[in-house]
mmCIF file of C-alpha atoms in Angstrom:
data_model
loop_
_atom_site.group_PDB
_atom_site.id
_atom_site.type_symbol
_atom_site.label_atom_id
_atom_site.label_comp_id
_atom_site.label_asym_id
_atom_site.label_seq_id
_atom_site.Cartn_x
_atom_site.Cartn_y
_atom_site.Cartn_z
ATOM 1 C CA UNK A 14 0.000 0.000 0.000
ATOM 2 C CA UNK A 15 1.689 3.577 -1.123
ATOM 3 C CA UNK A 16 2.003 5.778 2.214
ATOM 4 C CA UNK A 17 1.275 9.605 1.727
ATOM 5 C CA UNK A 18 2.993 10.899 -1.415
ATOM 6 C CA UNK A 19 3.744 14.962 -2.005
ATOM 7 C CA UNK A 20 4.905 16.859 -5.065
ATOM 8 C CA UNK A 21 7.151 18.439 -6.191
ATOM 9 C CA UNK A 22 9.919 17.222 -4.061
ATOM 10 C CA UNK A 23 11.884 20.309 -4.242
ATOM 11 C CA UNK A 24 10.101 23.650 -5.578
ATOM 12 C CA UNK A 25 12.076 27.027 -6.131
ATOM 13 C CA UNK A 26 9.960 30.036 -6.375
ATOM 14 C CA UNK A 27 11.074 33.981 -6.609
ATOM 15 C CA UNK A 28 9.351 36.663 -3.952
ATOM 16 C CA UNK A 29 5.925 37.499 -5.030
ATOM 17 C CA UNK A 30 5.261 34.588 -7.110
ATOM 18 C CA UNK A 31 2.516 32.043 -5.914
ATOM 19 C CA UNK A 32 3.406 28.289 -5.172
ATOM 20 C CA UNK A 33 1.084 24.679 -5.430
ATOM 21 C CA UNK A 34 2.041 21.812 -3.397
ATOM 22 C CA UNK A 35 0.088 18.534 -3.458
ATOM 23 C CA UNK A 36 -0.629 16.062 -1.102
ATOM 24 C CA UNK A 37 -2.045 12.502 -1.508
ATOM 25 C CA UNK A 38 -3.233 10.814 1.741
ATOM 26 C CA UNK A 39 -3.184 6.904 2.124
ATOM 27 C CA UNK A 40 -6.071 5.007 0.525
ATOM 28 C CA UNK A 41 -8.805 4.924 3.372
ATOM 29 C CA UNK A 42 -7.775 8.364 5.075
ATOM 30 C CA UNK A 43 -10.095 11.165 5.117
ATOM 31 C CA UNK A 44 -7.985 13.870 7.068
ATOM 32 C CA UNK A 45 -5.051 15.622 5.582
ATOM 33 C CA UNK A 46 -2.842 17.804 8.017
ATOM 34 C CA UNK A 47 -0.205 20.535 6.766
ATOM 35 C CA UNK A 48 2.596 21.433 8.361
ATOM 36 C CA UNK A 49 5.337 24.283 8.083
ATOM 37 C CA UNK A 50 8.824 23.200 9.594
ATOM 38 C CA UNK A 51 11.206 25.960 9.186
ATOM 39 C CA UNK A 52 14.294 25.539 10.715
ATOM 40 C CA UNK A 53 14.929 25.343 14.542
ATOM 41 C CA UNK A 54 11.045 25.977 14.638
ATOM 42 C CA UNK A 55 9.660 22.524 14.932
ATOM 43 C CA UNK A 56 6.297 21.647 13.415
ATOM 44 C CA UNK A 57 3.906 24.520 12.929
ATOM 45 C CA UNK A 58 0.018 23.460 12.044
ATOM 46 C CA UNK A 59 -0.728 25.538 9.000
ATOM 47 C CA UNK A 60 -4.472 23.658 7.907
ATOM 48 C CA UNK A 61 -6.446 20.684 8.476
ATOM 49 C CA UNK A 62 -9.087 19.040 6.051
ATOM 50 C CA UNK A 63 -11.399 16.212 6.941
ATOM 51 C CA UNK A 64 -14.505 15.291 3.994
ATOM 52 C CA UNK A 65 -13.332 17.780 1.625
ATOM 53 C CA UNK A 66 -14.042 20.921 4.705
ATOM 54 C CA UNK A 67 -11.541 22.803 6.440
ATOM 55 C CA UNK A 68 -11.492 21.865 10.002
ATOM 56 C CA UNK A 69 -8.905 23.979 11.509
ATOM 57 C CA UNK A 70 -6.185 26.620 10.598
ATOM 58 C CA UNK A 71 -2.913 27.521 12.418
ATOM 59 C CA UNK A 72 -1.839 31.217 13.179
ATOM 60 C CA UNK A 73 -0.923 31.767 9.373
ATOM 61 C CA UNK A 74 -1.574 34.359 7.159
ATOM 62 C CA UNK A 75 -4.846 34.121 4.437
ATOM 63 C CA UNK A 76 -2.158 33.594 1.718
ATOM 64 C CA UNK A 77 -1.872 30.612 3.092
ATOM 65 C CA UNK A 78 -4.814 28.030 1.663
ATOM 66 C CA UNK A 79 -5.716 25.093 0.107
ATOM 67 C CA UNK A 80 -8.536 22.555 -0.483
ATOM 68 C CA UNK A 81 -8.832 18.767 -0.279
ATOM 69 C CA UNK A 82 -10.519 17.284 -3.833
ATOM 70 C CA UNK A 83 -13.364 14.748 -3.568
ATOM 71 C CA UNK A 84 -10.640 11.725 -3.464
ATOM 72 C CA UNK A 85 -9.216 13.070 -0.530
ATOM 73 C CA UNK A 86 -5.760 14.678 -1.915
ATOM 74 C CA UNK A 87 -5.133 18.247 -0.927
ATOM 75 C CA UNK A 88 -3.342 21.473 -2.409
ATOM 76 C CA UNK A 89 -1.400 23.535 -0.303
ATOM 77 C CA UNK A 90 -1.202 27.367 -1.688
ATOM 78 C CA UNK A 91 0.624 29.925 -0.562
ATOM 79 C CA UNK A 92 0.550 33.268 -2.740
ATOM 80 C CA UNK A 93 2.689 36.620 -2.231
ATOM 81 C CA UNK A 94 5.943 34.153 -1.503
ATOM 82 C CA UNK A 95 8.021 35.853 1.058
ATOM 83 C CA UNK A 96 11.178 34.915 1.737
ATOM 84 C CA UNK A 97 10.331 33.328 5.596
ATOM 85 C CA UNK A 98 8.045 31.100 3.537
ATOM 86 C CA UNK A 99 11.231 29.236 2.691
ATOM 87 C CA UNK A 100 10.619 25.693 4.760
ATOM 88 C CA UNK A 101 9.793 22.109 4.526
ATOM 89 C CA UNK A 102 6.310 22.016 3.871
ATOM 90 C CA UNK A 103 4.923 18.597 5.589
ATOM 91 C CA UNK A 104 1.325 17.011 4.712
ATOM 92 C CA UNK A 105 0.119 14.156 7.062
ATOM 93 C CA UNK A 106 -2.693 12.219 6.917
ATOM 94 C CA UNK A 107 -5.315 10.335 8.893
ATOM 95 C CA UNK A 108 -8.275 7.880 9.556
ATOM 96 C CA UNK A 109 -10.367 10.004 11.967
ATOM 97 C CA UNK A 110 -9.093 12.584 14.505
ATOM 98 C CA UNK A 111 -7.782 10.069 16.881
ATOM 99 C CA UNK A 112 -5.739 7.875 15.291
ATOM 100 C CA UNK A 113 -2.172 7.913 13.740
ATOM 101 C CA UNK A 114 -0.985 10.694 11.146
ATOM 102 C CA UNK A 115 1.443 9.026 8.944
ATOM 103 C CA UNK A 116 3.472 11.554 7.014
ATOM 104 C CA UNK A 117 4.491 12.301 3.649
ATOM 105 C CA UNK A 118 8.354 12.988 2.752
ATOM 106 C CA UNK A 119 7.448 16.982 2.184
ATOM 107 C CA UNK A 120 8.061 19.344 -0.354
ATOM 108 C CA UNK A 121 11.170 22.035 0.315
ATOM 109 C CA UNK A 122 10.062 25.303 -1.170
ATOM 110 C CA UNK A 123 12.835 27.885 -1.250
ATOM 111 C CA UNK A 124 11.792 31.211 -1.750
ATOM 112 C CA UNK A 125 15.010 33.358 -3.668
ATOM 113 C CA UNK B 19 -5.038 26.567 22.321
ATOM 114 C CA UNK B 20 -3.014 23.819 23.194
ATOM 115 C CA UNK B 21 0.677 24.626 23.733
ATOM 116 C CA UNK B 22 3.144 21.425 23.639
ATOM 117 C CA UNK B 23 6.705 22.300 25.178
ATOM 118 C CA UNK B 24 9.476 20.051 25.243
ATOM 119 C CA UNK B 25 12.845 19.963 27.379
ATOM 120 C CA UNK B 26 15.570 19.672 27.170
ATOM 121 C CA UNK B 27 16.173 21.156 23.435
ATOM 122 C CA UNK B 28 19.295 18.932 23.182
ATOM 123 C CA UNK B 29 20.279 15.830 24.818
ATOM 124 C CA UNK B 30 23.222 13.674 24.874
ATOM 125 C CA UNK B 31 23.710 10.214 25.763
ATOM 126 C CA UNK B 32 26.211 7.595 25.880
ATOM 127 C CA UNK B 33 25.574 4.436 23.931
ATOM 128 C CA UNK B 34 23.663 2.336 26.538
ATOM 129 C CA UNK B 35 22.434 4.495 28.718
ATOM 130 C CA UNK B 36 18.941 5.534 28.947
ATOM 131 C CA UNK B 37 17.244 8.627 27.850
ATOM 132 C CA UNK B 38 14.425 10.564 28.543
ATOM 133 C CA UNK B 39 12.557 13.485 27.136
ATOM 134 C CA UNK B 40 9.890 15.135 28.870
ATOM 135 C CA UNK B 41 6.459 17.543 27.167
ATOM 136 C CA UNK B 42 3.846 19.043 28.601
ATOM 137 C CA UNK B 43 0.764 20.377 27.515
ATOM 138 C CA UNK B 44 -2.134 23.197 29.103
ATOM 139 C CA UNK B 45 -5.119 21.815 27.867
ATOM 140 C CA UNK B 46 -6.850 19.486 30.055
ATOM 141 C CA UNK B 47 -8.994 18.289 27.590
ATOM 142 C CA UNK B 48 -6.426 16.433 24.900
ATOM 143 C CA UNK B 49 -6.524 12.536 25.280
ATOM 144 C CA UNK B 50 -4.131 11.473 22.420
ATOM 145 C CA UNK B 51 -0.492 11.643 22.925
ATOM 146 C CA UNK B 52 2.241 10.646 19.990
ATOM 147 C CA UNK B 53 5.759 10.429 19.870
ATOM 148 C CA UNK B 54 7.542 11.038 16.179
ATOM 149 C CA UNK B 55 10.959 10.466 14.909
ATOM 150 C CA UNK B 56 12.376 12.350 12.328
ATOM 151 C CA UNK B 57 16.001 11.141 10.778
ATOM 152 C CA UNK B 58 18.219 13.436 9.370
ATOM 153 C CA UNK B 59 16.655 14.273 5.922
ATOM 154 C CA UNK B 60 13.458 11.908 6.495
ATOM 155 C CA UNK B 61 9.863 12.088 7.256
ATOM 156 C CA UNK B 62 8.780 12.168 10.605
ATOM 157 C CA UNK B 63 7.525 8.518 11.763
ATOM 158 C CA UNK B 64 5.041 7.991 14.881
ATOM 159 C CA UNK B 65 7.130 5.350 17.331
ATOM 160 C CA UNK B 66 4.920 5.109 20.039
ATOM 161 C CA UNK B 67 1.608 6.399 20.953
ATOM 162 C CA UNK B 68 -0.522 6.723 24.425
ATOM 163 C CA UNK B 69 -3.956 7.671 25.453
ATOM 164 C CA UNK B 70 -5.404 9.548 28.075
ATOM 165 C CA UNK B 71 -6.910 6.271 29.565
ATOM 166 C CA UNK B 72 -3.529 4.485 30.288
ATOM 167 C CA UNK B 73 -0.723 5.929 32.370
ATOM 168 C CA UNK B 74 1.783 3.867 30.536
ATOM 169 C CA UNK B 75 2.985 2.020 27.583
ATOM 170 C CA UNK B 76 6.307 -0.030 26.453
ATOM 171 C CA UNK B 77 7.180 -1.326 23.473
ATOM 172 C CA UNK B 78 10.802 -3.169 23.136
ATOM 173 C CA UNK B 79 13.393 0.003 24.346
ATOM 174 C CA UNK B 80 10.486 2.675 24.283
ATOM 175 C CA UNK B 81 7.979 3.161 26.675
ATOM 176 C CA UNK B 82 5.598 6.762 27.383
ATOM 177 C CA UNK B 83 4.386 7.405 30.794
ATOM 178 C CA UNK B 84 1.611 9.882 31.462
ATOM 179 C CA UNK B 85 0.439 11.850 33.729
ATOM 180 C CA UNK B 86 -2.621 13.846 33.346
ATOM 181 C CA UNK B 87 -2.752 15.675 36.782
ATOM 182 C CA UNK B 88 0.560 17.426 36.520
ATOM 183 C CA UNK B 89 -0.363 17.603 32.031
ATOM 184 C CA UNK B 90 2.809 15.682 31.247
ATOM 185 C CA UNK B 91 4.147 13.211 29.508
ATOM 186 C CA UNK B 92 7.584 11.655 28.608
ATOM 187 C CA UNK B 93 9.585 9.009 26.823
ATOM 188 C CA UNK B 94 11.677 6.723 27.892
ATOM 189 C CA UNK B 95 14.355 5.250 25.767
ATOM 190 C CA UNK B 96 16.526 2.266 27.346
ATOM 191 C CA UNK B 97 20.092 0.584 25.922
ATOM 192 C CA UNK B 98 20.588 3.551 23.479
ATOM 193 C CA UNK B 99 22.210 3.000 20.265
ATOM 194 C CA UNK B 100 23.722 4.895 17.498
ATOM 195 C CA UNK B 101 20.595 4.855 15.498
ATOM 196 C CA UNK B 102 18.086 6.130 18.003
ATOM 197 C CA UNK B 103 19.820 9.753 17.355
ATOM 198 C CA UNK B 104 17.294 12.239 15.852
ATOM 199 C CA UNK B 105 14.805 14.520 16.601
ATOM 200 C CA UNK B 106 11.779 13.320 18.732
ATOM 201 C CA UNK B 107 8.495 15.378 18.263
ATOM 202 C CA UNK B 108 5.877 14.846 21.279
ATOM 203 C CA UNK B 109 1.955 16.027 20.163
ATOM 204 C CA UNK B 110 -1.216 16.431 21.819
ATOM 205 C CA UNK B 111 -4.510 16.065 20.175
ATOM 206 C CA UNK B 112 -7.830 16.476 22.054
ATOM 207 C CA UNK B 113 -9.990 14.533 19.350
ATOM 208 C CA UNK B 114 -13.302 16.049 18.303
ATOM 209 C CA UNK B 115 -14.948 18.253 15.582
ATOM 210 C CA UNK B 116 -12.082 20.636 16.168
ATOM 211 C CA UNK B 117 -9.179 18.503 17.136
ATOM 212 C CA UNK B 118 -5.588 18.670 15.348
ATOM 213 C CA UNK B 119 -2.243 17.523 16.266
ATOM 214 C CA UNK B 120 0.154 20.135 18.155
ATOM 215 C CA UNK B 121 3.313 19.469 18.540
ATOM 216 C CA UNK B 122 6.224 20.281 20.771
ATOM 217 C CA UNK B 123 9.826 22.115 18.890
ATOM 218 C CA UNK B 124 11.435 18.914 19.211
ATOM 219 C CA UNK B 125 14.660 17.199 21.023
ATOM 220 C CA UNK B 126 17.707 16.572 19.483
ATOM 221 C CA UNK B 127 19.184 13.210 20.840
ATOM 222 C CA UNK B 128 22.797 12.324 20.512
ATOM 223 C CA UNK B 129 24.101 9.188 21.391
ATOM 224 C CA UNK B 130 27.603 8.610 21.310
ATOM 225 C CA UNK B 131 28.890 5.074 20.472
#
């Protein structure tokens, strides 16, 4: 069974310009979790999707957004790249709200 | 919200020895407590798990002890080897409509052969 897959694996994006990141949860999983881990400052929740709604949103700004698509995969977009946006960019997902998040191997964005 | 903090930020062991890393967490109300490790360059991976109605759980070297009247919670690593170095992430969830996973800055654990 494929774990949680994200693309690109690498993505290199100039100030101002707008980036996509994709997520595909395990077959079976119905949450998808993103998470911002820039360095030395852990994991930070940005969003949370459960049945295609968003459940929950960190302390981000409203450039930061996404959706999750009717078979459970989710986009990650962050417009108005800043140069602090620069991070591993981590989706998870779930079965439920109580049970293990497996992770994906995250995208690095790098914002020049 | 929930706030997760961990301590130390850095720990180093020798190569047998035990380790331990403590979190806590303010909200009284989160039940679901996992422990991730993340390798240099990998993904993080849950290693052990515990729930708010147990005050303790092993599994081979690792066990997690809780203890929901002082909010804390901690893992226990025994016979320490090389490979166990990485960063350890600790998270609290309280489940529900509005639930999500917060986690802790992480430890960096050293062990030295």
């Amino acid at each position: 069974e494929a774990g949680v897959t994200q693309s690109p694996t690498h993505l290199i994006k100039t100030r101002g310009q707008q980036a996509t990141l994709r997520c595909s949860p395990i077959s079976g999983h119905t949450s998808v979790y993103w998470y911002q881990q820039a360095l030395g400052l852990g994991l930070q929740f940005l969003l949370w999707y459960d049945e295609g709604e968003e459940r929950n949103r960190g302390n981000f700004p409203p450039r930061f957004s996404g959706r999750q698509f009717p078979n459970y995969s989710s986009e990650l977009n962050v417009n108005a790249l800043e140069l602090e946006d620069s991070a591993l960019y981590l989706c998870a997902s779930s079965f439920g709200t109580y049970t293990e998040a497996f992770f994906g191997q995250g995208t690095r964005l790098t914002v020049v | 919200g929930e706030n997760v903090e961990q301590h130390p930020s850095t720990l180093s062991v020798q190569e047998g020895d035990s380790a331990v890393i403590k979190c806590t967490y303010s909200d009284s109300a989160s039940n679901y407590f996992p422990w991730y490790k993340q390798e240099l360059g990998k993904r993080p991976q849950l290693i052990i798990d515990i729930r708010s109605n147990v005050g303790e759980k092993k599994d081979q070297r690792i066990a997690v002890t809780l203890n929901k009247t002082a909010k804390h919670f901690s893992l226990h690593i025994t016979e320490t080897q090389p490979e166990d170095s990485a960063v350890y992430f600790c998270a609290a969830s309280k489940g529900g409509a509005n639930s999500k996973l917060t986690f802790g800055k992480g430890i960096t654990l050293s062990v030295r052969p």
